[in-house]
Amino acid sequence: MYTAGFSEMFPDIDIEVTVDLSKYHNARIDAQRIRGDNRVDVVHVQTVNDFPYWKQHGLLQPYRPDGLDEVDPDFVDPDGAYYALFVFAFSNVVDTKVIPEEQGPREATDYLRPELKDRIVLTYPHDDDAVLFQFEQIIAKHGYGWLEKLLAQNPMWVRGTATPLAVIGSGERAATFTSFYYLNPPAGDSMRFILPKEDFFQAWYQTGAILKDAPHPAAAKLYMSYRLSQQAQQASAQWPTRRDVQIPGWKPIDQYGNTDPRGFREFMLDRARVERLRGIMEDFIGPVQGDNPTGVDRSWH
């Protein structure tokens, strides 16, 4: 998803992408700095709170690619040390071969319907801060009574926000609200991403930066310029960050009143708030179980 267009445009540049949980990526970046052995050119992760820290500690190389002026300046570092590359969102996903789209759960309370008992799969909120913020916002509206009723539905709890898609695809469960999916799926694809009309859905500006000690700085700048090009933004799986690019059939992300990318950034910067809520979620749901779903070998260093 991240490299296909870039590799087609620049076939002579070898590119390697490591997909992992953001809370592991950020630790890896910090540990490489401590060892003085950076092997990474570009990082874009969910943990938006890391970028001001990395800038403060001199880990980032400022660069302003073409197209950056079309990105909301509230999500662009004034020195160009980091900036939003695309938008991710978590909300309802169903396989329409199992649940027709018009019958799929849309609002948070829909997941309490009797017919969905034993058919829901969800990412542990205390294992993913974006899902954690999503739960915080839903609970702020519906209360912890909603969470208790949700738990009575016997949801399957998994690690990673891509895992529910695999579980739904296998037929083991039928619905989730803690995953992303293509806004406009390919022809023949039966999975659908369904936004709520009233309740909160989680969206944030996925932030990226070039590391100061990038082994291939010229290629890194080329990659960042590609990511913010109109071509790449138009091909976004979900929303672009450029305000002059629109996805057919969908409003720009800042026109949805039931999501809060700025609120998520504030949440991520308040680590005491995050840790307190993690503890509450673990008390309700139980400890996170399972291996890292990405399968990344963390002993590579």
Coordinates of N, CA, C and O in Angstrom, one line a residue, residues 195-281:
L195 N -19.1 4.3 8.1 CA -19.0 5.3 9.1 C -20.3 5.4 9.9 O -21.3 5.3 9.3
P196 N -20.2 5.7 11.2 CA -21.4 6.1 11.9 C -21.9 7.4 11.5 O -21.2 8.3 11.0
K197 N -23.2 7.6 11.7 CA -23.8 8.9 11.4 C -23.8 9.8 12.7 O -23.7 11.0 12.5
E198 N -23.8 9.2 13.8 CA -23.8 10.0 15.1 C -22.7 9.8 16.0 O -22.1 10.7 16.5
D199 N -22.3 8.5 16.2 CA -21.2 8.2 17.2 C -19.9 8.5 16.6 O -19.7 8.8 15.4
F200 N -18.9 8.5 17.5 CA -17.5 8.9 17.2 C -16.9 7.8 16.3 O -17.1 6.6 16.6
F201 N -16.0 8.2 15.4 CA -15.1 7.3 14.8 C -13.7 7.9 14.9 O -13.5 9.1 14.9
Q202 N -12.7 7.0 14.9 CA -11.3 7.5 15.2 C -10.6 7.8 13.9 O -10.5 6.9 13.0
A203 N -10.1 9.0 13.7 CA -9.3 9.4 12.6 C -8.1 10.2 13.0 O -8.3 11.0 14.0
W204 N -7.0 10.1 12.4 CA -5.8 10.9 12.7 C -5.0 11.1 11.5 O -5.1 10.3 10.5
Y205 N -4.2 12.1 11.6 CA -3.2 12.4 10.5 C -1.9 11.6 10.8 O -1.2 11.9 11.7
Q206 N -1.7 10.6 9.9 CA -0.5 9.8 10.1 C 0.7 10.7 9.7 O 0.8 11.2 8.6
T207 N 1.6 10.9 10.7 CA 2.7 11.8 10.6 C 3.9 11.1 10.2 O 4.2 9.9 10.5
G208 N 4.8 11.8 9.4 CA 6.0 11.2 8.9 C 7.2 12.2 9.0 O 7.0 13.4 9.2
A209 N 8.4 11.6 9.0 CA 9.6 12.5 9.1 C 10.8 11.7 8.5 O 10.8 10.5 8.4
I210 N 11.8 12.4 8.1 CA 13.1 11.9 7.7 C 14.0 12.0 8.9 O 14.1 13.0 9.6
L211 N 14.7 10.9 9.2 CA 15.6 10.9 10.4 C 16.9 11.6 10.0 O 17.4 11.5 8.8
K212 N 17.5 12.3 11.0 CA 18.7 13.1 10.7 C 19.8 12.3 10.2 O 20.5 12.7 9.3
D213 N 20.0 11.1 10.7 CA 21.1 10.2 10.3 C 20.6 9.2 9.2 O 21.1 8.0 9.2
A214 N 19.6 9.5 8.4 CA 19.1 8.6 7.4 C 20.3 8.2 6.5 O 21.0 9.0 6.0
P215 N 20.4 6.9 6.3 CA 21.5 6.4 5.4 C 21.4 6.8 4.0 O 22.4 6.9 3.3
H216 N 20.1 7.1 3.5 CA 19.9 7.4 2.1 C 19.0 8.7 2.1 O 17.9 8.6 1.7
P217 N 19.6 9.9 2.4 CA 18.8 11.1 2.5 C 18.1 11.5 1.2 O 17.0 12.0 1.2
A218 N 18.8 11.4 0.1 CA 18.2 11.8 -1.2 C 17.0 10.9 -1.5 O 16.0 11.5 -1.9
A219 N 17.1 9.6 -1.3 CA 16.0 8.7 -1.6 C 14.8 9.0 -0.6 O 13.7 9.0 -0.9
A220 N 15.2 9.4 0.7 CA 14.2 9.7 1.7 C 13.4 10.9 1.2 O 12.2 11.0 1.3
K221 N 14.1 11.9 0.7 CA 13.4 13.2 0.3 C 12.5 12.9 -0.9 O 11.4 13.4 -1.0
L222 N 13.0 12.0 -1.8 CA 12.2 11.6 -3.0 C 10.9 10.9 -2.5 O 9.8 11.1 -3.1
Y223 N 11.1 10.0 -1.5 CA 9.9 9.3 -1.1 C 8.9 10.2 -0.4 O 7.7 10.1 -0.7
M224 N 9.3 11.2 0.4 CA 8.4 12.1 1.0 C 7.7 13.0 0.0 O 6.5 13.3 0.1
S225 N 8.4 13.4 -1.0 CA 7.8 14.2 -2.1 C 6.8 13.3 -2.9 O 5.7 13.9 -3.2
Y226 N 7.1 12.1 -3.1 CA 6.1 11.2 -3.7 C 4.8 11.1 -2.9 O 3.7 11.1 -3.4
R227 N 5.0 10.8 -1.5 CA 3.9 10.6 -0.7 C 2.9 11.8 -0.7 O 1.7 11.6 -0.5
L228 N 3.4 13.0 -0.9 CA 2.6 14.2 -0.9 C 2.2 14.6 -2.3 O 1.6 15.7 -2.5
S229 N 2.6 13.9 -3.3 CA 2.2 14.2 -4.7 C 0.7 14.0 -4.8 O 0.1 13.2 -4.1
Q230 N 0.1 14.7 -5.8 CA -1.3 14.5 -6.1 C -1.6 13.0 -6.5 O -2.6 12.5 -6.1
Q231 N -0.7 12.4 -7.2 CA -0.9 11.0 -7.6 C -1.0 10.1 -6.4 O -1.9 9.3 -6.4
A232 N -0.1 10.2 -5.5 CA -0.1 9.3 -4.3 C -1.2 9.6 -3.4 O -1.9 8.7 -2.9
Q233 N -1.6 10.9 -3.3 CA -2.7 11.3 -2.4 C -4.0 10.8 -2.9 O -4.9 10.4 -2.2
Q234 N -4.2 10.9 -4.3 CA -5.4 10.4 -4.9 C -5.6 8.9 -4.7 O -6.7 8.4 -4.7
A235 N -4.4 8.2 -4.6 CA -4.5 6.7 -4.5 C -4.5 6.3 -3.0 O -4.4 5.1 -2.7
S236 N -4.7 7.2 -2.1 CA -4.8 6.9 -0.7 C -5.9 5.8 -0.4 O -7.0 5.9 -1.0
A237 N -5.6 4.9 0.4 CA -6.6 3.9 0.8 C -7.8 4.6 1.5 O -8.9 4.2 1.4
Q238 N -7.4 5.6 2.3 CA -8.5 6.3 3.0 C -8.4 7.8 2.6 O -8.4 8.1 1.4
W239 N -8.3 8.7 3.5 CA -8.3 10.2 3.1 C -6.9 10.7 2.8 O -5.9 10.3 3.5
P240 N -6.8 11.6 1.9 CA -5.5 12.3 1.7 C -5.4 13.5 2.7 O -6.3 13.8 3.4
T241 N -4.1 14.0 2.8 CA -3.9 15.2 3.7 C -4.0 16.4 2.9 O -4.2 17.5 3.4
R242 N -3.7 16.3 1.6 CA -3.7 17.5 0.7 C -5.2 18.0 0.6 O -6.1 17.2 0.2
R243 N -5.4 19.3 0.8 CA -6.8 19.8 0.7 C -7.3 20.0 -0.7 O -8.4 20.2 -0.9
D244 N -6.3 19.9 -1.7 CA -6.8 20.0 -3.1 C -7.0 18.6 -3.7 O -7.2 18.5 -4.9
V245 N -7.0 17.6 -2.9 CA -7.3 16.2 -3.4 C -8.5 15.7 -2.7 O -8.6 15.7 -1.5
Q246 N -9.5 15.1 -3.4 CA -10.7 14.6 -2.8 C -10.9 13.1 -3.3 O -10.5 12.8 -4.4
I247 N -11.5 12.3 -2.4 CA -11.8 10.9 -2.7 C -13.2 10.8 -3.2 O -14.1 11.3 -2.4
P248 N -13.5 10.3 -4.3 CA -14.9 10.2 -4.8 C -15.9 9.6 -3.8 O -15.6 8.5 -3.3
G249 N -17.0 10.2 -3.5 CA -18.0 9.7 -2.7 C -17.8 10.0 -1.2 O -18.7 9.6 -0.4
W250 N -16.7 10.7 -0.8 CA -16.4 10.9 0.6 C -16.1 12.4 0.8 O -15.4 13.0 -0.1
K251 N -16.5 13.0 1.9 CA -16.2 14.3 2.2 C -14.8 14.4 2.7 O -14.2 13.4 3.2
P252 N -14.1 15.6 2.6 CA -12.8 15.7 3.3 C -12.9 15.4 4.8 O -14.0 15.6 5.4
I253 N -11.9 14.9 5.4 CA -12.0 14.4 6.7 C -12.3 15.5 7.7 O -13.0 15.2 8.7
D254 N -11.9 16.7 7.4 CA -12.2 17.8 8.4 C -13.7 18.3 8.3 O -14.1 19.2 9.1
Q255 N -14.5 17.7 7.4 CA -15.9 18.0 7.4 C -16.8 17.0 8.1 O -18.0 17.2 8.1
Y256 N -16.2 16.0 8.8 CA -16.9 15.1 9.6 C -16.9 15.6 11.0 O -15.8 15.8 11.6
G257 N -18.1 15.8 11.6 CA -18.2 16.4 13.0 C -18.0 15.3 14.1 O -18.0 15.7 15.2
N258 N -18.0 14.0 13.7 CA -17.9 13.0 14.7 C -16.6 12.3 14.8 O -16.5 11.1 15.1
T259 N -15.5 13.0 14.4 CA -14.2 12.5 14.7 C -13.3 13.7 15.1 O -13.8 14.9 15.0
D260 N -12.1 13.5 15.6 CA -11.4 14.6 16.3 C -9.9 14.3 16.2 O -9.3 13.9 17.2
P261 N -9.2 14.5 15.0 CA -7.8 14.3 14.9 C -7.0 15.2 15.9 O -6.0 14.8 16.4
R262 N -7.4 16.4 16.1 CA -6.7 17.3 17.0 C -6.8 16.8 18.5 O -5.9 16.8 19.3
G263 N -8.0 16.3 18.8 CA -8.2 15.7 20.1 C -7.4 14.5 20.4 O -6.9 14.3 21.5
F264 N -7.2 13.7 19.3 CA -6.3 12.5 19.4 C -4.9 13.0 19.7 O -4.2 12.4 20.5
R265 N -4.4 14.0 19.0 CA -3.1 14.5 19.3 C -2.9 14.9 20.7 O -1.9 14.6 21.4
E266 N -3.9 15.7 21.2 CA -3.8 16.1 22.6 C -3.8 14.9 23.6 O -3.1 14.9 24.6
F267 N -4.6 13.9 23.3 CA -4.6 12.7 24.0 C -3.2 12.0 24.1 O -2.7 11.6 25.1
M268 N -2.6 11.9 22.9 CA -1.3 11.2 22.8 C -0.2 12.0 23.5 O 0.7 11.4 24.0
L269 N -0.3 13.3 23.6 CA 0.7 14.1 24.3 C 0.5 14.0 25.8 O 1.4 14.3 26.6
D270 N -0.7 13.6 26.3 CA -0.9 13.5 27.7 C -0.8 12.0 28.1 O -1.7 11.3 28.3
R271 N 0.5 11.6 28.4 CA 0.8 10.2 28.6 C 0.2 9.7 30.0 O -0.2 8.5 30.1
A272 N 0.0 10.6 30.9 CA -0.7 10.2 32.2 C -2.1 9.8 31.9 O -2.6 8.8 32.4
R273 N -2.8 10.6 31.1 CA -4.2 10.3 30.7 C -4.2 8.9 30.0 O -5.1 8.1 30.2
V274 N -3.3 8.7 29.1 CA -3.3 7.4 28.3 C -3.0 6.3 29.2 O -3.8 5.2 29.2
E275 N -2.1 6.4 30.1 CA -1.7 5.2 31.0 C -2.9 4.9 32.0 O -3.2 3.8 32.2
R276 N -3.5 6.0 32.5 CA -4.6 5.7 33.4 C -5.8 5.0 32.7 O -6.3 4.0 33.2
L277 N -6.1 5.4 31.5 CA -7.2 4.7 30.7 C -6.8 3.3 30.3 O -7.6 2.4 30.3
R278 N -5.5 3.1 30.0 CA -5.1 1.7 29.7 C -5.4 0.8 30.9 O -5.8 -0.3 30.7
G279 N -5.0 1.3 32.1 CA -5.3 0.5 33.3 C -6.7 0.2 33.5 O -7.1 -1.0 33.8
I280 N -7.6 1.1 33.2 CA -9.0 0.9 33.4 C -9.5 -0.1 32.4 O -10.3 -1.0 32.7
M281 N -9.1 0.0 31.1 CA -9.5 -1.0 30.1 C -9.0 -2.4 30.4 O -9.7 -3.4 30.2

